[in-house]
Short mmCIF file of N, CA, C and O in Angstrom, two decimals:
data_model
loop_
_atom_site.label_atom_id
_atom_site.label_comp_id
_atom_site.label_asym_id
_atom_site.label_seq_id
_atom_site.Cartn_x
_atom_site.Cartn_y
_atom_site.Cartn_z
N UNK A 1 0.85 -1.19 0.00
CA UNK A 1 0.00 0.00 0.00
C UNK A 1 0.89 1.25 0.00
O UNK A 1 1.69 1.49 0.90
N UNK A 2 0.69 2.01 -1.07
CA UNK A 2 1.77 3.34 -1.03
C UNK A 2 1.26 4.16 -0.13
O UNK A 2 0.06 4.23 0.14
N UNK A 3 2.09 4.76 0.35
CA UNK A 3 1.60 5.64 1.61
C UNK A 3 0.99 7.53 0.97
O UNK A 3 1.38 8.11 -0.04
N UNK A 4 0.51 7.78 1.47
CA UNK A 4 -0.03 8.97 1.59
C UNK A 4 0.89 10.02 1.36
O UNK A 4 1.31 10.40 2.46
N UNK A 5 1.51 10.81 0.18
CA UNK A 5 2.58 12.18 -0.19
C UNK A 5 2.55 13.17 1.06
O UNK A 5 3.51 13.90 1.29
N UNK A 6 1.35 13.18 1.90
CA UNK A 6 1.47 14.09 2.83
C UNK A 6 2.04 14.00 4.00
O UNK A 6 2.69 14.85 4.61
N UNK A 7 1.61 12.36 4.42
CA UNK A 7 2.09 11.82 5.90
C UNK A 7 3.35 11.31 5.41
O UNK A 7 4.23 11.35 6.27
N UNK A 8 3.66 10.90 4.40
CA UNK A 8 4.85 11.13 4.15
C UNK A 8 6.32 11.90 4.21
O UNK A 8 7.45 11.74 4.67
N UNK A 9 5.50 12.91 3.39
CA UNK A 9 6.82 14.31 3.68
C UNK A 9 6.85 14.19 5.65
O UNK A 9 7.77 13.80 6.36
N UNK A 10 5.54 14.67 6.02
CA UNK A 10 5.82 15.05 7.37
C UNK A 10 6.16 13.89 7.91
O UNK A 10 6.36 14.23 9.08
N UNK A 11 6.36 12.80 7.87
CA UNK A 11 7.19 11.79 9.02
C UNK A 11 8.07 12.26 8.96
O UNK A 11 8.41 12.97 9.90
N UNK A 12 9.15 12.04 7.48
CA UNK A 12 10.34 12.26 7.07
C UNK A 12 10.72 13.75 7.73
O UNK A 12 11.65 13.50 8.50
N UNK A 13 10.53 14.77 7.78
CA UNK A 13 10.10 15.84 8.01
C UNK A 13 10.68 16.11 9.22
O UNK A 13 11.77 16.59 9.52
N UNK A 14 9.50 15.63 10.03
CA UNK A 14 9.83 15.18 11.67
C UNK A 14 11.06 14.60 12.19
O UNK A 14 11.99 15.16 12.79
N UNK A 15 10.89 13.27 11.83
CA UNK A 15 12.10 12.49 12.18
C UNK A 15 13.80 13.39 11.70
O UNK A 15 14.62 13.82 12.51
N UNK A 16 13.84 13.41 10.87
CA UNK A 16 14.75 14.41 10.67
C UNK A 16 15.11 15.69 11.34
O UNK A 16 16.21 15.94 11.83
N UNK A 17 14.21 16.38 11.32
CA UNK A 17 14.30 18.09 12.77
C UNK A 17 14.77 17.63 13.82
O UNK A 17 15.67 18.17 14.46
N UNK A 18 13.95 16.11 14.25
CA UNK A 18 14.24 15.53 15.82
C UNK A 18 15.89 15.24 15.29
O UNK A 18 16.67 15.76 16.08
N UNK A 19 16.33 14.80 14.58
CA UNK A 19 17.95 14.48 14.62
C UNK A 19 18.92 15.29 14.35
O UNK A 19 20.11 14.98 14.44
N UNK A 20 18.45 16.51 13.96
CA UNK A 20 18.89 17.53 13.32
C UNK A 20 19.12 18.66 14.53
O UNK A 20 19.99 19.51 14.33
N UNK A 21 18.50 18.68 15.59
CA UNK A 21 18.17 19.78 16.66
C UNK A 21 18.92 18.53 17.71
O UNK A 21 19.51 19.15 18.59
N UNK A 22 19.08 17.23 17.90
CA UNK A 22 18.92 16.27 18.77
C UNK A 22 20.86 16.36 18.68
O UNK A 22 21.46 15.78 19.59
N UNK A 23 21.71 17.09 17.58
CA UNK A 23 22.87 17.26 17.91
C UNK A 23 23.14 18.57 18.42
O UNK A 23 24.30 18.96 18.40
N UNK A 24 22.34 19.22 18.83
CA UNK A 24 22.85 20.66 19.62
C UNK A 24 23.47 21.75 19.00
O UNK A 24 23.84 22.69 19.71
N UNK A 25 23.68 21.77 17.62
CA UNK A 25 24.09 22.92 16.87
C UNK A 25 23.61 24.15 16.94
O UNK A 25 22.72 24.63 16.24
N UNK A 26 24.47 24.92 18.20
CA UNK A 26 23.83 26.54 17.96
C UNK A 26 23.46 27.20 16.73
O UNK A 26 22.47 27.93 16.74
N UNK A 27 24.29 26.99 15.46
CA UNK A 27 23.98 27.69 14.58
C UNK A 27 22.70 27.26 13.73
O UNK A 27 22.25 28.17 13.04
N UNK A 28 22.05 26.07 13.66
CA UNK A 28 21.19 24.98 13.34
C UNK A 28 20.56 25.62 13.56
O UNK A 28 20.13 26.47 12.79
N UNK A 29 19.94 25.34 15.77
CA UNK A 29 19.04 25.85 16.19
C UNK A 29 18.51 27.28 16.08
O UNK A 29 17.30 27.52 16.12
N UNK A 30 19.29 28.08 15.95
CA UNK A 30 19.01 29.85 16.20
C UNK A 30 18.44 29.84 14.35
O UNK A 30 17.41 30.50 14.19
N UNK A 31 19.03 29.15 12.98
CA UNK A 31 18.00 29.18 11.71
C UNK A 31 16.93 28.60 12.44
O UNK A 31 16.20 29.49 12.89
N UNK A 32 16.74 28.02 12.59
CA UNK A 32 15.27 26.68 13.11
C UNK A 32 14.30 27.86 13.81
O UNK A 32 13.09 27.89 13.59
N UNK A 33 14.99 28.86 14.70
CA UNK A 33 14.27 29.68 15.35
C UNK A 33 13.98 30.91 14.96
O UNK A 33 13.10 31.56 15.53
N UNK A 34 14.81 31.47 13.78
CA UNK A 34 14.50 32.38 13.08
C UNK A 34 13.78 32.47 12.05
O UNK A 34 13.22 33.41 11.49
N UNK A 35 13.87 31.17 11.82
CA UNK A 35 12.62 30.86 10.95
C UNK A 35 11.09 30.71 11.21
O UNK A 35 10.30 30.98 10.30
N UNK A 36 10.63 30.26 12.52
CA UNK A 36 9.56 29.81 13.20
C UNK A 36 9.06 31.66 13.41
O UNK A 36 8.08 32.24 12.94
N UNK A 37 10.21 32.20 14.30
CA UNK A 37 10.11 33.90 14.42
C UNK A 37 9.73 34.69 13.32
O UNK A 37 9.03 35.68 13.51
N UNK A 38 10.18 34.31 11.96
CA UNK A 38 9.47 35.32 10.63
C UNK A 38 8.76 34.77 10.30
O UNK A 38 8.39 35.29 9.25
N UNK A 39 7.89 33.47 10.58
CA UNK A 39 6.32 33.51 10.17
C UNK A 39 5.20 33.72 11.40
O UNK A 39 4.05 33.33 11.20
N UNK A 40 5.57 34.42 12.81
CA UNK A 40 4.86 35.02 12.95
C UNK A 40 4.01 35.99 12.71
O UNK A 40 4.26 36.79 11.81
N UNK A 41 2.80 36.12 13.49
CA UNK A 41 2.04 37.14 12.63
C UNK A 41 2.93 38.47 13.44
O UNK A 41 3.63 38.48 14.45
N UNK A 42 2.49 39.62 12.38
CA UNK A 42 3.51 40.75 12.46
C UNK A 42 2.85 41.88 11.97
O UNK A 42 1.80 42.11 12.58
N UNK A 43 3.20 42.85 10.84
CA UNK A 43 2.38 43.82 10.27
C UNK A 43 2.01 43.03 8.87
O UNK A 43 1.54 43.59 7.88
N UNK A 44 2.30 41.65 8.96
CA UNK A 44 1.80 40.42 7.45
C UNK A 44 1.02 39.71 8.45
O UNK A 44 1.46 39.58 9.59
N UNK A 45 -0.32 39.15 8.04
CA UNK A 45 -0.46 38.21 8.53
C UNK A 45 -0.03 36.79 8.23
O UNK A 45 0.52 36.67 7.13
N UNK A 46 -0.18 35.46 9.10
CA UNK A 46 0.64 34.90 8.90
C UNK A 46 0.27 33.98 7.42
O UNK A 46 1.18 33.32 6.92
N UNK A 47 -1.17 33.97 6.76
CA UNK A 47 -1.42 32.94 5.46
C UNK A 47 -0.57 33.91 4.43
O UNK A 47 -0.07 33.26 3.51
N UNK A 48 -0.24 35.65 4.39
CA UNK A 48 0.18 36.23 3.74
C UNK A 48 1.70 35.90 3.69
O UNK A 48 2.27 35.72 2.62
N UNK A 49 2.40 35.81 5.00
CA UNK A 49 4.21 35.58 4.74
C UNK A 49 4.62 34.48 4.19
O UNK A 49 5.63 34.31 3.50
N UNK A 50 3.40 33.35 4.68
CA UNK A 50 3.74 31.79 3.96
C UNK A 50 3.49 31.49 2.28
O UNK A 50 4.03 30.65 1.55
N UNK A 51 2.49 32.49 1.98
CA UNK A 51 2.50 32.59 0.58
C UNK A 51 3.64 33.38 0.20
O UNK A 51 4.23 32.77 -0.69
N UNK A 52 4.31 34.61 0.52
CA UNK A 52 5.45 34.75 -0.23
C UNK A 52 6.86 33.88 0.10
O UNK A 52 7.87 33.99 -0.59
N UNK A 53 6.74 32.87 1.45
CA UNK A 53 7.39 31.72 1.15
C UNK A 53 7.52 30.77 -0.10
O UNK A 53 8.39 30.37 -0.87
N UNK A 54 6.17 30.64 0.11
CA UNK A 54 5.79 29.49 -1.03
C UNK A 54 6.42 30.56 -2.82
O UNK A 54 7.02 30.04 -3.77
N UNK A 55 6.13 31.57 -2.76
CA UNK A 55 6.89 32.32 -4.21
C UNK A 55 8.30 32.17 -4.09
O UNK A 55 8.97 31.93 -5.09
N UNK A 56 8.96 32.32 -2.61
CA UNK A 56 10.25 32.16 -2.88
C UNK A 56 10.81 30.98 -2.41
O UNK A 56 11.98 31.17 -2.09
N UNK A 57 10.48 30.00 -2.28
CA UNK A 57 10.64 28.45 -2.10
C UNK A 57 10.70 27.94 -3.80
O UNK A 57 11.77 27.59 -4.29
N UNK A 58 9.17 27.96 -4.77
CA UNK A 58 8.93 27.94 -6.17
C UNK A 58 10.33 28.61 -6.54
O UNK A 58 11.14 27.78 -6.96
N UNK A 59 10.73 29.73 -6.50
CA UNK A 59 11.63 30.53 -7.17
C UNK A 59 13.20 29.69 -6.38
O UNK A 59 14.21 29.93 -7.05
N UNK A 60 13.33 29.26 -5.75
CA UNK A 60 14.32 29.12 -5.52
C UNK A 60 14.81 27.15 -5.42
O UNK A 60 15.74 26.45 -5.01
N UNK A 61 13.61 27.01 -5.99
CA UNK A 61 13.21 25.01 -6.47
C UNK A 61 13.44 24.19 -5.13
O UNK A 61 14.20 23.27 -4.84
N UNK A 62 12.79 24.67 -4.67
CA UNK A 62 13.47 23.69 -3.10
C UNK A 62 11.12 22.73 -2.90
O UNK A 62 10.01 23.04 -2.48
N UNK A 63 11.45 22.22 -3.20
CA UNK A 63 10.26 20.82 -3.39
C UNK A 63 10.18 20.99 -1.89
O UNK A 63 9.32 21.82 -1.57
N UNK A 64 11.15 20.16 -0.36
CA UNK A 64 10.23 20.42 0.24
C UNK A 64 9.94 21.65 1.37
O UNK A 64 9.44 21.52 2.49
N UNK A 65 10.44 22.89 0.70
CA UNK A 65 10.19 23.56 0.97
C UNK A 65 8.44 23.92 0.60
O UNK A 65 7.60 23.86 1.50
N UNK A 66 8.18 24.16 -0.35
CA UNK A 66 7.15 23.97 -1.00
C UNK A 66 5.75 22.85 -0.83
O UNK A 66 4.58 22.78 -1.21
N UNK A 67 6.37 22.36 -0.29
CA UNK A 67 5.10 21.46 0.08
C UNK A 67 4.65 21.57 1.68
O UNK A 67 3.60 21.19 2.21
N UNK A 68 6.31 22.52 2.51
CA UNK A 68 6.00 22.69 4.04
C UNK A 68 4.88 24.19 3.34
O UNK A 68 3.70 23.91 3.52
N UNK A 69 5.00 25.01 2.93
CA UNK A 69 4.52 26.32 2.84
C UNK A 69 2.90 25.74 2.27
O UNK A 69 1.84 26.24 2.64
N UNK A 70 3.03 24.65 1.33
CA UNK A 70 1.50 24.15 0.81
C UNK A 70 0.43 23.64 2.18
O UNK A 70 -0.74 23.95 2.40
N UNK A 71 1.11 22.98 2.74
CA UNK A 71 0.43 22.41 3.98
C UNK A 71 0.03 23.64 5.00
O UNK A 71 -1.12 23.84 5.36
N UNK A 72 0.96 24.28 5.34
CA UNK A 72 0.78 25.26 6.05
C UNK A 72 -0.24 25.78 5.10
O UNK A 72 -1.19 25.00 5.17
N UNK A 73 -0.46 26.59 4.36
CA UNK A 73 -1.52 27.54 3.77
C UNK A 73 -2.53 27.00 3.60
O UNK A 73 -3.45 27.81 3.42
N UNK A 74 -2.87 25.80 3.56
CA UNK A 74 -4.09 24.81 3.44
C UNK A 74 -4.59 24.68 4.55
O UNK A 74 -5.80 24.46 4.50
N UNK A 75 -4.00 24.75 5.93
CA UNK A 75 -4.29 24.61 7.04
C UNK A 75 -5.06 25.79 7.69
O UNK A 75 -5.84 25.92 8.63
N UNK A 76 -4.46 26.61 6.74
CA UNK A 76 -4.73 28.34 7.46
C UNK A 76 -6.15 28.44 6.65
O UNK A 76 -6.86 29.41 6.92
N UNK A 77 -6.52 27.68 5.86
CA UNK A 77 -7.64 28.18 4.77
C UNK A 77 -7.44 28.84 3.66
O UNK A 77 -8.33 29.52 3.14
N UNK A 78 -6.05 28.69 3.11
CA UNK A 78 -5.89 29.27 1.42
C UNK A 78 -6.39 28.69 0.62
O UNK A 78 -5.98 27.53 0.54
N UNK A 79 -7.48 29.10 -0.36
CA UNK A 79 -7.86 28.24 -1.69
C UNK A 79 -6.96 27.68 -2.43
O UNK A 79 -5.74 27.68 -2.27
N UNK A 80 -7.75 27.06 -3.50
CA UNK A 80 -7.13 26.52 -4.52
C UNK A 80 -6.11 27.99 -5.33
O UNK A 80 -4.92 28.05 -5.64
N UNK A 81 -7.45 29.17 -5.46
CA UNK A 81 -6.96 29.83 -6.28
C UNK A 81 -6.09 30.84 -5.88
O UNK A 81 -5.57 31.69 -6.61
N UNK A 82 -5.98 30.72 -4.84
CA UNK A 82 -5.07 31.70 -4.09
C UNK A 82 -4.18 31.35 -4.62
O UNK A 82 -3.73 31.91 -5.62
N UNK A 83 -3.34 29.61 -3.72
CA UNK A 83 -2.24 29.16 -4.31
C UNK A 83 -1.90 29.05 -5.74
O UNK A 83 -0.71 28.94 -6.01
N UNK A 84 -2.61 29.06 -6.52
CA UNK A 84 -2.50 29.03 -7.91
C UNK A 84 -2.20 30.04 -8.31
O UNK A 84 -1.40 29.88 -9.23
N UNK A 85 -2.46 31.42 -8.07
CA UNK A 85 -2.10 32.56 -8.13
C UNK A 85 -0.69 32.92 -7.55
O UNK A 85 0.21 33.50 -8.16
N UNK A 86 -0.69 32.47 -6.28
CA UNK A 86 0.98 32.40 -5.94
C UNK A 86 1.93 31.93 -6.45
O UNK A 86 3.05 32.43 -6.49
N UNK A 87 1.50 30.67 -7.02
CA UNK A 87 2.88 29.97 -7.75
C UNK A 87 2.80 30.38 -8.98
O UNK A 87 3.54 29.88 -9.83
N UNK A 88 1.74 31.51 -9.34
CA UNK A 88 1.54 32.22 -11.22
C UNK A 88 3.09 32.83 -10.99
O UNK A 88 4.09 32.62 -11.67
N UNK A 89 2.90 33.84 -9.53
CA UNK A 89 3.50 35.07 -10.08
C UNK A 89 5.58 34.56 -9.42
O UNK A 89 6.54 35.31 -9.56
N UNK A 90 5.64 32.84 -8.65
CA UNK A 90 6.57 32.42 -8.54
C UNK A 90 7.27 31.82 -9.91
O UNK A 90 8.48 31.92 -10.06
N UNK A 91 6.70 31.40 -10.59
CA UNK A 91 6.41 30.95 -12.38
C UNK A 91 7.06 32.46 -12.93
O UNK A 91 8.04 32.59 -13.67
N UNK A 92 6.58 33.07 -12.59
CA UNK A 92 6.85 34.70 -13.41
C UNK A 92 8.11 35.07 -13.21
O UNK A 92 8.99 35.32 -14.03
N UNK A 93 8.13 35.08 -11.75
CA UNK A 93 9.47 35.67 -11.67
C UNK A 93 10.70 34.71 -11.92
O UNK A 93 11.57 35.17 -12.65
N UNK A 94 10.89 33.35 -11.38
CA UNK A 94 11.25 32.27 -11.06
C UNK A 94 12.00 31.89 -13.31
O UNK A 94 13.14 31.79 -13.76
N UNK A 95 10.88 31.83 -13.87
CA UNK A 95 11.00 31.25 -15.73
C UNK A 95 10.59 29.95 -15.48
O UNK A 95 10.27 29.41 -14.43
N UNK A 96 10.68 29.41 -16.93
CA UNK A 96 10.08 28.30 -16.97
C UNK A 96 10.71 27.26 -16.30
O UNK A 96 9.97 26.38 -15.85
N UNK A 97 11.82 27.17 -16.13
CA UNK A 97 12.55 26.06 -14.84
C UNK A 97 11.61 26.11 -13.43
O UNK A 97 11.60 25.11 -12.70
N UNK A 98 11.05 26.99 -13.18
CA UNK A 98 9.89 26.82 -12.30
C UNK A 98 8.75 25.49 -12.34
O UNK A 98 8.14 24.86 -11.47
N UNK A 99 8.85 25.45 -13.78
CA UNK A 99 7.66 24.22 -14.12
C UNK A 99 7.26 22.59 -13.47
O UNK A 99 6.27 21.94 -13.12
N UNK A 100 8.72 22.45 -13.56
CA UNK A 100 8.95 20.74 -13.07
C UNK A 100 8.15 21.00 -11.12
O UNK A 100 7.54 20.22 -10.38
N UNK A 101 8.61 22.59 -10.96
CA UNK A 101 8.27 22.51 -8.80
C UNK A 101 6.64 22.95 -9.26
O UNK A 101 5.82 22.30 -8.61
N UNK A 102 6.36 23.36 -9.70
CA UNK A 102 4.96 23.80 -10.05
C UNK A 102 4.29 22.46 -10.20
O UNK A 102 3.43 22.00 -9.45
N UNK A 103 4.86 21.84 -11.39
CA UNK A 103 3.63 20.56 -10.81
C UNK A 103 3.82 19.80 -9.96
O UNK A 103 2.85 19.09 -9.68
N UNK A 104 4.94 19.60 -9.27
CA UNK A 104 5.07 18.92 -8.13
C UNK A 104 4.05 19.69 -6.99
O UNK A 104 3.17 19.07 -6.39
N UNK A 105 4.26 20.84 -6.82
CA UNK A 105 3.27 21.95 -6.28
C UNK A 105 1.99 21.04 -6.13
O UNK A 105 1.66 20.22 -5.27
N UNK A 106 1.06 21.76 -7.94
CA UNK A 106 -0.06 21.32 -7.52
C UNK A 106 -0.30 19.68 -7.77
O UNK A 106 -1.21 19.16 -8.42
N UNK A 107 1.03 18.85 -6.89
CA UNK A 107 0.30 17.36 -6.93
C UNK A 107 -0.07 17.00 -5.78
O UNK A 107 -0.92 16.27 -5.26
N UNK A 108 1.20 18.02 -5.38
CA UNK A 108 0.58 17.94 -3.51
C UNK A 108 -0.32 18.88 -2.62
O UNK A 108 -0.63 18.98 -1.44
N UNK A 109 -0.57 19.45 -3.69
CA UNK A 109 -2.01 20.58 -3.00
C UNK A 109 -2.92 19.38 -3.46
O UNK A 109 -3.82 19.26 -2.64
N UNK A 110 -3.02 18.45 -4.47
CA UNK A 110 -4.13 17.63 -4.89
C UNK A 110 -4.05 16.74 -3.81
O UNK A 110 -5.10 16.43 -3.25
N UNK A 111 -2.77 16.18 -3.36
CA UNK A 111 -2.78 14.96 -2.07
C UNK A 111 -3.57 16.07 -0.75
O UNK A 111 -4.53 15.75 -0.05
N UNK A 112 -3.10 16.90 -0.73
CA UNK A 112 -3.62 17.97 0.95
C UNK A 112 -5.53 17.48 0.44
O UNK A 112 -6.18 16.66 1.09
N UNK A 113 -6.11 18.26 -0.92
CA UNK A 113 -7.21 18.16 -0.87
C UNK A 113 -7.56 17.16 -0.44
O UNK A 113 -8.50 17.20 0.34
N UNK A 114 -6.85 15.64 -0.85
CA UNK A 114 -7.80 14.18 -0.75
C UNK A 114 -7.33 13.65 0.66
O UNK A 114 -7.93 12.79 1.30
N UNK A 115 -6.37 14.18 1.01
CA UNK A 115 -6.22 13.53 2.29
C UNK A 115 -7.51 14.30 3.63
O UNK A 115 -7.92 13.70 4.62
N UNK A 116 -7.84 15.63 3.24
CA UNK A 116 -8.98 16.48 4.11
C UNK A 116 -10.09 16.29 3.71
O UNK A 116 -10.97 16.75 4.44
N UNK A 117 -10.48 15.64 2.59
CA UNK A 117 -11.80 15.24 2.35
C UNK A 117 -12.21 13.46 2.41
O UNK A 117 -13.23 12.86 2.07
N UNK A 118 -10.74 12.93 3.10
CA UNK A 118 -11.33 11.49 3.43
C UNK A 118 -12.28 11.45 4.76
O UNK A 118 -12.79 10.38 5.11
#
């Protein structure tokens, strides 16, 4: 039985941070925390900073970056067309080498939909 693209990423995901933080690297931890710190909400709210994640994740081809920023925005209540609109104008800026993370994109916004409507 193939497993689920979503519970997937996030095991892998998980298990990894836990081994990754589980060697004590100051410099590790303080990204790990500066990162968690700029998607607070702020004078952006927070479905707004994760979408210009998700443009500069697309633009910068990092897959699972892109699928952490997809989950997150799905969670928060971003549409279909929102995200579709986000990864237009990551496509735009990004060129067509954008394409191959784009449909990876929307395969796993298609796994988020079917895994929330089982």
């Amino acid at each position: 039985m193939q497993k689920n693209k979503v519970d997937e990423f996030n095991a892998y995901r998980e298990r990894m941070n836990e081994k990754l933080l589980a060697d004590n690297n100051k410099i590790i931890k303080r990204i790990f925390n500066l990162d968690t710190n700029a998607y607070m909400e702020g004078a952006l709210d927070i479905k707004t900073k994760e979408l210009l994640g998700l443009v500069a994740s697309a633009v910068l081809r990092c897959d699972d970056c892109i699928a952490y920023h997809l989950q997150t925005v799905f969670e928060l209540g971003a549409t279909k067309e929102e995200v579709m609109e986000t990864l237009s104008i990551a496509t735009l800026v990004g060129g067509t080498i954008v394409i191959p993370h784009l449909r990876r994109a929307y395969e796993f916004w298609e796994a988020l939909e079917l895994q929330h409507n089982k």
